Amino acid sequence: MKERDKLIEGAKRCLQERGYAHTTARDIARTSGANLASIGYHFGSKDALLVEAMLEATAEWADKLRQALAEDVPESVWRRAIELLDLHRPVFVANIEVFAQAERRPQLRQALADAQETARQELSHWLAEATLPRATRQAIGALCLTLLTGLILQHLIDPDRAPTAETLTEALRAVRSGAAG
C-alpha cells in the first residue's frame, strides 16, 4: 500500500475512534504506520488529510446506499440509510465536527460544498425519472440530500424519536399525492 493510501486509511480509523477534533497528526502517523512528515508532503495539512478521509468514508457509505437504491423500493432506501447510519455512526459524528470547522476554513468549506453538489447530482440520477426535466431532477436530488442530512442529524441526536423509514416514505407519498391533486 502506498504511503498516501496508508495515511487515508489511518485517518479514517482515527476519525472513527477519536473524532475530528481529537485526532492529531501524530495519531494518524502512528495508526497508519506512515511517517509524520508525509502528511504535509501528500496533503499539505492534517486537516486536509482528515477531510479527504472523511469524504472517502462518506463515499463508502453512499456506495452502500446506492445498492439499496437499486432495489427501487422507497422503504428499503430509507431503512438501509438508517442501518448504514447506525453502522457508520462515528463517520457521521466526525462529519458534524467537520461541518462546524467549515465556517472558518474556506478550503474545507469549498470541499464540502463540492461534495454536497456531487451528492445532489447522484441522488437526482438515482431517484428521478430520466424523462423529467433537468431542473425537476435536480430539485429531487436536492430534496433527497436535505432529507438525508436532516435524518442523519436527528438520528445522531435522538435515534429513538428520529423519523423511521416508514414515516419518511408515508410523508413523501402524501406530498406526492397532494402535488398530483
PDB file of C-alpha atoms in Angstrom:
ATOM      1  CA  MET A   1       0.000   0.000   0.000  1.00  0.00           C
ATOM      2  CA  LYS A   2       1.292   3.459  -0.921  1.00  0.00           C
ATOM      3  CA  GLU A   3       2.126   5.947   1.821  1.00  0.00           C
ATOM      4  CA  ARG A   4      -0.756   8.245   0.765  1.00  0.00           C
ATOM      5  CA  ASP A   5      -3.254   5.368   0.963  1.00  0.00           C
ATOM      6  CA  LYS A   6      -1.905   4.307   4.351  1.00  0.00           C
ATOM      7  CA  LEU A   7      -2.417   7.834   5.634  1.00  0.00           C
ATOM      8  CA  ILE A   8      -6.023   7.944   4.411  1.00  0.00           C
ATOM      9  CA  GLU A   9      -6.813   4.571   5.974  1.00  0.00           C
ATOM     10  CA  GLY A  10      -5.146   5.625   9.222  1.00  0.00           C
ATOM     11  CA  ALA A  11      -7.051   8.903   9.221  1.00  0.00           C
ATOM     12  CA  LYS A  12     -10.345   7.052   8.667  1.00  0.00           C
ATOM     13  CA  ARG A  13      -9.613   4.826  11.654  1.00  0.00           C
ATOM     14  CA  CYS A  14      -8.723   7.871  13.767  1.00  0.00           C
ATOM     15  CA  LEU A  15     -11.943   9.622  12.740  1.00  0.00           C
ATOM     16  CA  GLN A  16     -13.914   6.581  13.868  1.00  0.00           C
ATOM     17  CA  GLU A  17     -12.029   6.136  17.122  1.00  0.00           C
ATOM     18  CA  ARG A  18     -11.215   9.703  18.161  1.00  0.00           C
ATOM     19  CA  GLY A  19     -13.333  12.021  16.021  1.00  0.00           C
ATOM     20  CA  TYR A  20     -12.193  15.016  14.026  1.00  0.00           C
ATOM     21  CA  ALA A  21     -11.492  17.387  16.891  1.00  0.00           C
ATOM     22  CA  HIS A  22      -9.421  14.910  18.919  1.00  0.00           C
ATOM     23  CA  THR A  23      -7.258  13.447  16.142  1.00  0.00           C
ATOM     24  CA  THR A  24      -3.688  14.686  15.946  1.00  0.00           C
ATOM     25  CA  ALA A  25      -1.186  14.289  13.135  1.00  0.00           C
ATOM     26  CA  ARG A  26       0.814  12.002  15.437  1.00  0.00           C
ATOM     27  CA  ASP A  27      -2.280   9.815  15.951  1.00  0.00           C
ATOM     28  CA  ILE A  28      -2.649   9.425  12.200  1.00  0.00           C
ATOM     29  CA  ALA A  29       1.038   8.662  11.684  1.00  0.00           C
ATOM     30  CA  ARG A  30       1.022   6.096  14.489  1.00  0.00           C
ATOM     31  CA  THR A  31      -2.216   4.444  13.316  1.00  0.00           C
ATOM     32  CA  SER A  32      -1.164   4.344   9.670  1.00  0.00           C
ATOM     33  CA  GLY A  33       2.454   3.375  10.234  1.00  0.00           C
ATOM     34  CA  ALA A  34       3.423   6.270   7.973  1.00  0.00           C
ATOM     35  CA  ASN A  35       5.998   8.973   8.560  1.00  0.00           C
ATOM     36  CA  LEU A  36       4.617  12.091  10.279  1.00  0.00           C
ATOM     37  CA  ALA A  37       6.193  14.379   7.659  1.00  0.00           C
ATOM     38  CA  SER A  38       4.409  12.513   4.882  1.00  0.00           C
ATOM     39  CA  ILE A  39       1.118  14.102   5.957  1.00  0.00           C
ATOM     40  CA  GLY A  40       2.380  17.520   4.872  1.00  0.00           C
ATOM     41  CA  TYR A  41       4.007  16.107   1.745  1.00  0.00           C
ATOM     42  CA  HIS A  42       0.883  14.299   0.490  1.00  0.00           C
ATOM     43  CA  PHE A  43      -1.905  16.519   1.825  1.00  0.00           C
ATOM     44  CA  GLY A  44      -0.453  19.840   2.933  1.00  0.00           C
ATOM     45  CA  SER A  45      -2.005  19.589   6.390  1.00  0.00           C
ATOM     46  CA  LYS A  46      -3.632  17.253   8.868  1.00  0.00           C
ATOM     47  CA  ASP A  47      -6.962  18.964   8.253  1.00  0.00           C
ATOM     48  CA  ALA A  48      -6.772  18.366   4.503  1.00  0.00           C
ATOM     49  CA  LEU A  49      -5.986  14.697   5.156  1.00  0.00           C
ATOM     50  CA  LEU A  50      -8.891  14.358   7.593  1.00  0.00           C
ATOM     51  CA  VAL A  51     -11.274  15.960   5.120  1.00  0.00           C
ATOM     52  CA  GLU A  52     -10.100  13.593   2.377  1.00  0.00           C
ATOM     53  CA  ALA A  53     -10.533  10.630   4.729  1.00  0.00           C
ATOM     54  CA  MET A  54     -13.978  11.811   5.792  1.00  0.00           C
ATOM     55  CA  LEU A  55     -15.066  12.282   2.185  1.00  0.00           C
ATOM     56  CA  GLU A  56     -13.853   8.772   1.320  1.00  0.00           C
ATOM     57  CA  ALA A  57     -15.601   7.240   4.322  1.00  0.00           C
ATOM     58  CA  THR A  58     -18.807   9.059   3.403  1.00  0.00           C
ATOM     59  CA  ALA A  59     -18.455   7.894  -0.202  1.00  0.00           C
ATOM     60  CA  GLU A  60     -18.199   4.302   1.034  1.00  0.00           C
ATOM     61  CA  TRP A  61     -21.482   4.821   2.911  1.00  0.00           C
ATOM     62  CA  ALA A  62     -23.014   6.328  -0.230  1.00  0.00           C
ATOM     63  CA  ASP A  63     -21.941   3.296  -2.287  1.00  0.00           C
ATOM     64  CA  LYS A  64     -23.809   1.039   0.097  1.00  0.00           C
ATOM     65  CA  LEU A  65     -26.819   3.327  -0.054  1.00  0.00           C
ATOM     66  CA  ARG A  66     -26.618   3.235  -3.860  1.00  0.00           C
ATOM     67  CA  GLN A  67     -27.067  -0.540  -3.674  1.00  0.00           C
ATOM     68  CA  ALA A  68     -30.267  -0.035  -1.683  1.00  0.00           C
ATOM     69  CA  LEU A  69     -31.488   2.455  -4.268  1.00  0.00           C
ATOM     70  CA  ALA A  70     -31.099  -0.203  -6.946  1.00  0.00           C
ATOM     71  CA  GLU A  71     -33.835  -2.199  -5.185  1.00  0.00           C
ATOM     72  CA  ASP A  72     -36.292   0.569  -6.132  1.00  0.00           C
ATOM     73  CA  VAL A  73     -38.451   0.167  -3.020  1.00  0.00           C
ATOM     74  CA  PRO A  74     -38.721   3.511  -1.150  1.00  0.00           C
ATOM     75  CA  GLU A  75     -38.921   1.980   2.323  1.00  0.00           C
ATOM     76  CA  SER A  76     -35.782  -0.060   1.702  1.00  0.00           C
ATOM     77  CA  VAL A  77     -33.806   3.039   0.741  1.00  0.00           C
ATOM     78  CA  TRP A  78     -34.634   4.826   3.981  1.00  0.00           C
ATOM     79  CA  ARG A  79     -34.317   1.650   6.047  1.00  0.00           C
ATOM     80  CA  ARG A  80     -30.893   0.965   4.551  1.00  0.00           C
ATOM     81  CA  ALA A  81     -29.830   4.578   5.127  1.00  0.00           C
ATOM     82  CA  ILE A  82     -30.721   4.243   8.810  1.00  0.00           C
ATOM     83  CA  GLU A  83     -28.986   0.864   9.129  1.00  0.00           C
ATOM     84  CA  LEU A  84     -25.854   2.258   7.499  1.00  0.00           C
ATOM     85  CA  LEU A  85     -26.026   5.315   9.713  1.00  0.00           C
ATOM     86  CA  ASP A  86     -26.004   3.041  12.747  1.00  0.00           C
ATOM     87  CA  LEU A  87     -23.100   1.012  11.351  1.00  0.00           C
ATOM     88  CA  HIS A  88     -21.051   4.073  10.440  1.00  0.00           C
ATOM     89  CA  ARG A  89     -22.093   6.381  13.277  1.00  0.00           C
ATOM     90  CA  PRO A  90     -18.533   7.563  14.063  1.00  0.00           C
ATOM     91  CA  VAL A  91     -18.116   8.746  10.470  1.00  0.00           C
ATOM     92  CA  PHE A  92     -21.234  10.897  10.749  1.00  0.00           C
ATOM     93  CA  VAL A  93     -20.247  12.288  14.125  1.00  0.00           C
ATOM     94  CA  ALA A  94     -16.924  13.284  12.504  1.00  0.00           C
ATOM     95  CA  ASN A  95     -18.882  14.797   9.602  1.00  0.00           C
ATOM     96  CA  ILE A  96     -20.741  17.055  12.013  1.00  0.00           C
ATOM     97  CA  GLU A  97     -17.454  18.090  13.622  1.00  0.00           C
ATOM     98  CA  VAL A  98     -16.044  18.902  10.193  1.00  0.00           C
ATOM     99  CA  PHE A  99     -19.119  20.921   9.184  1.00  0.00           C
ATOM    100  CA  ALA A 100     -18.599  23.152  12.204  1.00  0.00           C
ATOM    101  CA  GLN A 101     -14.995  23.807  11.134  1.00  0.00           C
ATOM    102  CA  ALA A 102     -16.017  24.872   7.613  1.00  0.00           C
ATOM    103  CA  GLU A 103     -17.230  28.277   8.758  1.00  0.00           C
ATOM    104  CA  ARG A 104     -13.642  29.440   9.340  1.00  0.00           C
ATOM    105  CA  ARG A 105     -11.803  27.367   6.723  1.00  0.00           C
ATOM    106  CA  PRO A 106     -12.584  28.381   3.144  1.00  0.00           C
ATOM    107  CA  GLN A 107     -10.870  25.376   1.520  1.00  0.00           C
ATOM    108  CA  LEU A 108     -12.758  22.974   3.768  1.00  0.00           C
ATOM    109  CA  ARG A 109     -15.991  24.803   3.053  1.00  0.00           C
ATOM    110  CA  GLN A 110     -15.362  24.505  -0.699  1.00  0.00           C
ATOM    111  CA  ALA A 111     -14.566  20.777  -0.435  1.00  0.00           C
ATOM    112  CA  LEU A 112     -17.783  20.174   1.491  1.00  0.00           C
ATOM    113  CA  ALA A 113     -19.811  22.299  -0.933  1.00  0.00           C
ATOM    114  CA  ASP A 114     -18.399  20.308  -3.858  1.00  0.00           C
ATOM    115  CA  ALA A 115     -19.220  17.028  -2.097  1.00  0.00           C
ATOM    116  CA  GLN A 116     -22.777  18.210  -1.482  1.00  0.00           C
ATOM    117  CA  GLU A 117     -23.208  19.141  -5.131  1.00  0.00           C
ATOM    118  CA  THR A 118     -21.943  15.702  -6.172  1.00  0.00           C
ATOM    119  CA  ALA A 119     -24.391  14.081  -3.766  1.00  0.00           C
ATOM    120  CA  ARG A 120     -27.299  16.143  -5.122  1.00  0.00           C
ATOM    121  CA  GLN A 121     -26.380  15.171  -8.675  1.00  0.00           C
ATOM    122  CA  GLU A 122     -26.004  11.471  -7.844  1.00  0.00           C
ATOM    123  CA  LEU A 123     -29.280  11.408  -5.942  1.00  0.00           C
ATOM    124  CA  SER A 124     -31.040  13.071  -8.858  1.00  0.00           C
ATOM    125  CA  HIS A 125     -29.706  10.367 -11.201  1.00  0.00           C
ATOM    126  CA  TRP A 126     -30.644   7.538  -8.841  1.00  0.00           C
ATOM    127  CA  LEU A 127     -34.110   8.714  -7.880  1.00  0.00           C
ATOM    128  CA  ALA A 128     -35.535  10.874 -10.647  1.00  0.00           C
ATOM    129  CA  GLU A 129     -37.062   9.584 -13.849  1.00  0.00           C
ATOM    130  CA  ALA A 130     -34.795  10.338 -16.798  1.00  0.00           C
ATOM    131  CA  THR A 131     -37.799  11.706 -18.689  1.00  0.00           C
ATOM    132  CA  LEU A 132     -38.336  14.518 -16.176  1.00  0.00           C
ATOM    133  CA  PRO A 133     -36.976  17.976 -16.978  1.00  0.00           C
ATOM    134  CA  ARG A 134     -33.409  18.525 -15.776  1.00  0.00           C
ATOM    135  CA  ALA A 135     -34.484  21.196 -13.262  1.00  0.00           C
ATOM    136  CA  THR A 136     -37.024  18.798 -11.736  1.00  0.00           C
ATOM    137  CA  ARG A 137     -34.430  16.030 -11.450  1.00  0.00           C
ATOM    138  CA  GLN A 138     -32.049  18.454  -9.745  1.00  0.00           C
ATOM    139  CA  ALA A 139     -34.798  19.539  -7.346  1.00  0.00           C
ATOM    140  CA  ILE A 140     -35.446  15.892  -6.445  1.00  0.00           C
ATOM    141  CA  GLY A 141     -31.740  15.381  -5.744  1.00  0.00           C
ATOM    142  CA  ALA A 142     -31.671  18.487  -3.562  1.00  0.00           C
ATOM    143  CA  LEU A 143     -34.756  17.379  -1.634  1.00  0.00           C
ATOM    144  CA  CYS A 144     -33.351  13.909  -1.010  1.00  0.00           C
ATOM    145  CA  LEU A 145     -29.999  15.262   0.190  1.00  0.00           C
ATOM    146  CA  THR A 146     -31.864  17.626   2.503  1.00  0.00           C
ATOM    147  CA  LEU A 147     -33.895  14.721   3.865  1.00  0.00           C
ATOM    148  CA  LEU A 148     -30.793  12.549   4.324  1.00  0.00           C
ATOM    149  CA  THR A 149     -28.911  15.334   6.081  1.00  0.00           C
ATOM    150  CA  GLY A 150     -31.835  16.015   8.401  1.00  0.00           C
ATOM    151  CA  LEU A 151     -32.299  12.308   9.040  1.00  0.00           C
ATOM    152  CA  ILE A 152     -28.621  11.958   9.943  1.00  0.00           C
ATOM    153  CA  LEU A 153     -28.741  14.863  12.400  1.00  0.00           C
ATOM    154  CA  GLN A 154     -31.964  13.715  14.023  1.00  0.00           C
ATOM    155  CA  HIS A 155     -30.777  10.112  14.242  1.00  0.00           C
ATOM    156  CA  LEU A 156     -27.448  11.085  15.804  1.00  0.00           C
ATOM    157  CA  ILE A 157     -29.159  13.229  18.431  1.00  0.00           C
ATOM    158  CA  ASP A 158     -32.184  11.081  19.249  1.00  0.00           C
ATOM    159  CA  PRO A 159     -32.418   7.782  17.338  1.00  0.00           C
ATOM    160  CA  ASP A 160     -35.482   6.656  19.291  1.00  0.00           C
ATOM    161  CA  ARG A 161     -37.583   9.600  18.121  1.00  0.00           C
ATOM    162  CA  ALA A 162     -35.991  10.212  14.714  1.00  0.00           C
ATOM    163  CA  PRO A 163     -38.187   9.504  11.686  1.00  0.00           C
ATOM    164  CA  THR A 164     -38.394   5.886  10.624  1.00  0.00           C
ATOM    165  CA  ALA A 165     -38.185   4.578   7.077  1.00  0.00           C
ATOM    166  CA  GLU A 166     -41.925   4.030   7.108  1.00  0.00           C
ATOM    167  CA  THR A 167     -42.631   7.566   8.349  1.00  0.00           C
ATOM    168  CA  LEU A 168     -40.472   9.150   5.654  1.00  0.00           C
ATOM    169  CA  THR A 169     -41.981   7.026   2.911  1.00  0.00           C
ATOM    170  CA  GLU A 170     -45.521   7.771   4.063  1.00  0.00           C
ATOM    171  CA  ALA A 171     -44.794  11.501   4.185  1.00  0.00           C
ATOM    172  CA  LEU A 172     -43.248  11.537   0.717  1.00  0.00           C
ATOM    173  CA  ARG A 173     -46.201   9.639  -0.697  1.00  0.00           C
ATOM    174  CA  ALA A 174     -48.580  12.149   0.893  1.00  0.00           C
ATOM    175  CA  VAL A 175     -46.615  15.062  -0.548  1.00  0.00           C
ATOM    176  CA  ARG A 176     -46.602  13.414  -3.973  1.00  0.00           C
ATOM    177  CA  SER A 177     -50.333  12.709  -3.939  1.00  0.00           C
ATOM    178  CA  GLY A 178     -51.023  16.259  -2.710  1.00  0.00           C
ATOM    179  CA  ALA A 179     -48.922  17.680  -5.535  1.00  0.00           C
ATOM    180  CA  ALA A 180     -50.706  15.486  -8.059  1.00  0.00           C
ATOM    181  CA  GLY A 181     -54.129  16.571  -6.765  1.00  0.00           C
TER     182      GLY A 181
END
